[in-house]
Each structure stands twice: as C-alpha cells, then as structure tokens.
Coordinates of C-alpha atoms and ligand atoms in Angstrom, one line a residue:
M78 CA 23.2 -2.1 24.1
T79 CA 25.5 -3.4 21.3
Q80 CA 24.0 -4.8 18.1
D81 CA 25.0 -8.3 19.3
E82 CA 23.2 -7.7 22.6
L83 CA 20.1 -6.6 20.7
K84 CA 20.3 -9.8 18.5
Q85 CA 20.7 -12.0 21.7
A86 CA 17.7 -10.3 23.3
V87 CA 15.4 -11.2 20.3
A88 CA 16.9 -14.7 20.0
R89 CA 15.9 -15.3 23.7
A90 CA 12.5 -13.8 23.1
A91 CA 11.9 -16.2 20.2
L92 CA 12.0 -19.1 22.6
D93 CA 8.5 -18.1 23.6
Y94 CA 7.3 -19.3 20.1
V95 CA 8.9 -22.7 20.4
V96 CA 6.2 -25.3 20.7
D97 CA 7.0 -28.3 23.0
G98 CA 7.5 -31.6 21.3
D99 CA 7.8 -29.9 17.8
I100 CA 10.4 -29.7 15.1
I101 CA 11.6 -26.1 14.6
G102 CA 12.7 -24.5 11.3
V103 CA 15.9 -22.6 11.9
G104 CA 17.4 -19.9 9.8
T105 CA 20.9 -18.8 9.0
G106 CA 23.1 -15.8 10.1
S107 CA 24.4 -14.2 13.2
T108 CA 20.9 -13.6 14.8
A109 CA 19.9 -17.2 13.9
N110 CA 23.1 -18.4 15.5
F111 CA 22.2 -16.6 18.8
F112 CA 18.8 -18.3 18.5
I113 CA 20.5 -21.7 18.1
D114 CA 22.6 -21.1 21.2
A115 CA 19.5 -20.1 23.2
L116 CA 17.6 -23.1 21.8
A117 CA 20.3 -25.4 23.2
G118 CA 19.2 -24.5 26.7
V119 CA 15.7 -25.9 26.0
K120 CA 16.6 -28.7 23.6
H121 CA 14.9 -31.3 25.8
R122 CA 11.6 -29.6 25.0
I123 CA 11.8 -30.1 21.2
K124 CA 12.0 -33.1 18.9
G125 CA 14.6 -31.4 16.7
A126 CA 15.1 -28.9 14.0
V127 CA 15.3 -28.5 10.2
A128 CA 18.2 -26.3 9.1
S129 CA 18.3 -23.7 6.3
S130 CA 22.0 -24.2 5.6
E131 CA 24.9 -26.5 6.2
G132 CA 26.3 -23.9 8.7
T133 CA 23.1 -24.0 10.7
A134 CA 23.0 -27.8 10.7
E135 CA 26.6 -27.9 12.0
R136 CA 25.8 -25.5 14.8
L137 CA 22.6 -27.4 15.8
L138 CA 24.5 -30.7 15.8
A139 CA 27.3 -29.2 17.9
H140 CA 24.7 -28.3 20.5
G141 CA 23.3 -31.9 20.4
I142 CA 20.1 -30.9 18.7
T143 CA 18.7 -33.5 16.2
V144 CA 18.6 -32.2 12.7
F145 CA 15.9 -33.5 10.4
D146 CA 15.9 -33.7 6.6
L147 CA 13.0 -31.5 5.3
N148 CA 11.8 -34.5 3.2
D149 CA 10.9 -36.3 6.4
V150 CA 9.0 -33.4 7.9
A151 CA 5.4 -32.6 6.8
S152 CA 4.7 -29.6 9.0
M153 CA 6.3 -27.3 11.5
S154 CA 4.7 -24.7 13.8
V155 CA 7.5 -22.1 13.4
Y156 CA 10.4 -21.0 11.3
I157 CA 12.7 -18.6 13.1
D158 CA 15.2 -16.5 11.2
G159 CA 16.8 -13.1 10.8
A160 CA 16.5 -10.6 8.0
D161 CA 18.6 -8.0 6.3
E162 CA 15.6 -5.6 6.0
I163 CA 12.0 -5.8 7.1
T164 CA 9.0 -3.4 6.6
D165 CA 6.1 -2.7 9.0
T166 CA 4.0 -5.1 6.8
G167 CA 6.4 -8.0 7.3
A168 CA 8.0 -8.0 3.8
M169 CA 11.7 -8.8 4.0
I170 CA 15.0 -8.9 2.2
K171 CA 17.0 -11.9 3.1
G172 CA 20.1 -13.7 1.7
G173 CA 23.0 -11.7 3.1
G174 CA 24.3 -15.1 4.2
A175 CA 23.6 -16.7 0.8
A176 CA 21.1 -19.1 2.3
L177 CA 17.9 -17.6 0.8
T178 CA 16.7 -20.6 -1.2
R179 CA 16.8 -23.1 1.6
E180 CA 15.5 -20.4 4.0
K181 CA 12.5 -19.9 1.7
I182 CA 11.9 -23.6 1.3
V183 CA 12.0 -24.4 5.0
A184 CA 9.9 -21.4 5.8
S185 CA 7.3 -22.6 3.3
V186 CA 6.6 -25.7 5.5
A187 CA 6.1 -23.7 8.7
T188 CA 2.8 -22.3 9.9
K189 CA 4.5 -19.1 11.3
F190 CA 7.6 -17.2 10.2
I191 CA 9.1 -15.5 13.2
C192 CA 11.6 -12.8 12.2
I193 CA 14.2 -11.9 14.7
A194 CA 16.4 -8.8 14.1
D195 CA 17.9 -5.8 15.7
G196 CA 15.9 -2.7 15.2
S197 CA 18.2 -1.3 12.5
K198 CA 16.7 -3.8 10.1
L199 CA 13.3 -2.1 10.1
V200 CA 12.9 0.1 7.0
D201 CA 10.1 2.1 5.2
V202 CA 11.1 0.9 1.8
L203 CA 13.1 -2.3 0.9
G204 CA 16.2 -1.9 -1.2
A205 CA 19.0 0.0 0.5
F206 CA 20.4 -3.5 1.3
P207 CA 21.5 -5.0 -2.0
L208 CA 18.9 -7.6 -3.1
P209 CA 20.4 -11.1 -3.2
V210 CA 19.4 -13.3 -6.1
E211 CA 20.5 -17.0 -6.4
V212 CA 21.3 -17.9 -10.0
I213 CA 22.3 -21.0 -11.9
P214 CA 26.0 -20.3 -12.8
M215 CA 25.5 -20.7 -16.6
A216 CA 22.8 -18.0 -16.5
Q217 CA 24.8 -15.4 -14.6
A218 CA 25.3 -13.0 -17.5
V219 CA 21.8 -13.2 -19.0
V220 CA 20.1 -12.9 -15.6
A221 CA 22.4 -9.9 -14.8
R222 CA 21.2 -8.2 -18.0
K223 CA 17.5 -8.8 -17.1
L224 CA 18.0 -7.5 -13.6
A225 CA 19.6 -4.3 -15.0
E226 CA 16.5 -3.9 -17.2
L227 CA 14.5 -3.8 -14.0
G228 CA 16.5 -0.7 -12.9
G229 CA 19.0 -2.3 -10.6
T230 CA 22.8 -2.6 -10.7
P231 CA 23.7 -6.3 -10.6
R232 CA 26.9 -7.3 -8.9
L233 CA 28.2 -10.9 -8.7
R234 CA 29.0 -11.7 -5.0
V235 CA 32.7 -12.4 -4.7
K236 CA 34.8 -13.4 -1.7
D237 CA 38.6 -13.7 -1.7
G238 CA 38.6 -13.2 -5.5
R239 CA 36.1 -16.0 -6.2
A240 CA 32.4 -16.1 -6.8
V241 CA 30.5 -17.1 -3.6
L242 CA 28.8 -20.4 -4.1
T243 CA 25.6 -21.3 -2.2
D244 CA 25.0 -24.6 -0.5
N245 CA 23.2 -25.5 -3.7
G246 CA 26.3 -24.8 -5.9
N247 CA 24.8 -21.6 -7.4
V248 CA 26.1 -18.0 -7.5
I249 CA 24.6 -14.9 -5.9
I250 CA 23.9 -11.7 -7.8
D251 CA 23.3 -8.8 -5.4
V252 CA 21.2 -6.0 -7.0
L253 CA 22.0 -2.5 -5.9
G254 CA 19.9 0.7 -6.2
L255 CA 16.4 -0.8 -6.2
Q256 CA 13.6 1.1 -4.4
I257 CA 11.2 -1.8 -3.9
T258 CA 7.8 -0.1 -3.4
D259 CA 5.8 -3.2 -4.4
P260 CA 7.7 -6.2 -2.9
V261 CA 5.3 -8.9 -4.0
A262 CA 5.3 -7.7 -7.7
T263 CA 9.1 -7.5 -7.6
E264 CA 9.4 -10.9 -6.1
L265 CA 7.2 -12.4 -8.8
A266 CA 9.0 -10.6 -11.6
I267 CA 12.5 -11.6 -10.5
N268 CA 11.5 -15.2 -9.8
A269 CA 10.1 -15.4 -13.3
I270 CA 13.5 -14.7 -14.9
V271 CA 14.8 -17.9 -16.4
G272 CA 18.0 -19.0 -14.6
V273 CA 16.9 -17.4 -11.3
V274 CA 16.6 -20.0 -8.5
T275 CA 15.2 -17.6 -5.9
V276 CA 15.1 -13.9 -5.1
G277 CA 15.8 -12.9 -1.5
L278 CA 12.5 -11.0 -1.3
F279 CA 10.2 -12.7 1.2
A280 CA 7.0 -10.7 0.5
A281 CA 4.4 -13.1 -1.0
R282 CA 5.0 -15.1 2.1
G283 CA 6.5 -12.6 4.6
A284 CA 6.9 -12.7 8.4
D285 CA 4.0 -13.4 10.6
V286 CA 5.7 -12.0 13.7
A287 CA 8.8 -9.7 14.0
L288 CA 10.7 -9.5 17.2
L289 CA 12.9 -6.4 16.9
G290 CA 15.6 -5.5 19.3
M291 CA 15.4 -1.8 20.4
A292 CA 17.3 0.1 23.0
D293 CA 14.3 0.0 25.4
G294 CA 13.5 -3.7 24.8
V295 CA 12.1 -6.2 22.3
R296 CA 9.3 -4.8 20.1
T297 CA 6.8 -7.3 18.7
L298 CA 5.1 -6.7 15.4
V299 CA 2.3 -9.1 14.4
F300 CA 1.3 -9.1 10.7
Ligands
LIG247 C1 21.0 -15.4 5.5 C2 20.0 -14.4 5.9 C3 20.1 -13.8 7.3 O1 18.9 -14.0 8.0 C4 20.3 -12.3 7.1 O2 21.4 -12.1 6.3 C5 20.5 -11.6 8.4 O3 21.7 -12.0 9.0 P1 22.2 -11.5 10.4 O4 21.3 -12.1 11.4 O5 23.6 -12.0 10.5 O6 22.1 -10.0 10.4 O7 19.0 -14.2 5.2 O8 20.9 -15.8 4.2

C-alpha cells in the first residue's frame, strides 16, 4: 500500500468515531483532508464541523459541510486529526502544516482526540521531526535564543524565500535536534517562553485513540 492509501484507510476508519447529530472537530493536513473527503459521504449524519485552519474550512465547505465558529460550540464528542509523530503513550508532535495553535484550541473542546496517521508516524521518542513552535513575529529572535538554550537548533520556517505565516499571522520556528524524553515537561517549558503562542507538542493533552495505517490493516491504540 502507498502512504496515501494508508492515510485513506485510517481516514475511513475514523468515521466509526463520528457521533450522529454531533459537531465534529476537524484537523489539518493530508490525512485530515482524506478524512474530510470520507466525511462528505456521511455528512447527512452530522450537524457540521469546526475547522482547525482556513484550508480545512474551505475543504469542508466545498463538500457542503456546515462549518461552525468555535465560539458557538460548547462541546464536541471528537476531534479528528493527523500527526507528524506519535508515541505509544499518545504524545504527539503536530504543526507540520502550521495549524498547531488552532488544532490545539479545537482539540481542547473535544471529549476525545482521535489521531489518524500512517504507521511511519509511530516513534519511540519524539523529536526526529523538527518541533514546530508558533511565535509572535516581534519575538522571533528572542524565542529562537531561548529554544537554543533548551538544546535544539531553531530554524525559521520559510517558503519561497519568505517566512511562513500561520492563519493567526505569526511565524513558525522549527526546532531540530531535540530528543524529547519528557514531552509534558518540554511542552510546559516551551509554552512558558514569552512570545511563544503554542508549541506543537500535544502531550499534556495527547491523543485518546490512534488509528495507524499498517501494511496489514488499521491498528488501533487506546490511551
Ligand atoms: C498540521 C498538522 C498535521 O496533522 C500534521 O502535519 C500531519 O500532516 P499529514 O497528515 O499531512 O501527514 O499538525 O498542522
């Protein structure tokens, strides 16, 4: 199976977690996009969705799925999203698509976080994938120095010669070379740096269920 086929398989499997009549929290990225496409087939069963990015909102709307503002939604049964890395305890690195802050906010309102990913995302220790940190632009240099003090190598995310801006108008610093053996402590430490909006570590509130696409089928981990 190709990586895309593995992502499609977990996207379809995630439909089992969709609660009839509910509003669903929806993540960002290629796996989340496959989920949105699958969700379109059962859209009559749900009230609508809350999107974790402008891109996700556009895709949901293109499928005719109602998109709710999070300020109008008090609770959701599930938030369904991909990950860049996940451990066997449900801690994740996210933010490869620069949507980490809105992802964390939407996920915080959901009762269950369902992570959907191809099996290559399962790791023993987080950190081989550069850790994304969303930063207020004027704090970029000072935050980069503090991140270097934590032992990582900070690198401003750039595309086509320009700093990548998030949907919130902030920059992303990717931190290379970290071996994150205590994800909760690292999440708290980086979130405490003045100028950081969000770190892409989802450990204090990790996944509740992971659906991982393997060559022999979808493996379910419950945390
Ligand atoms: C976006 C994310 C994505 O969930 C993460 O980057 C995984 O993406 P993909 O499903 O394309 O592998 O956190 O900010």
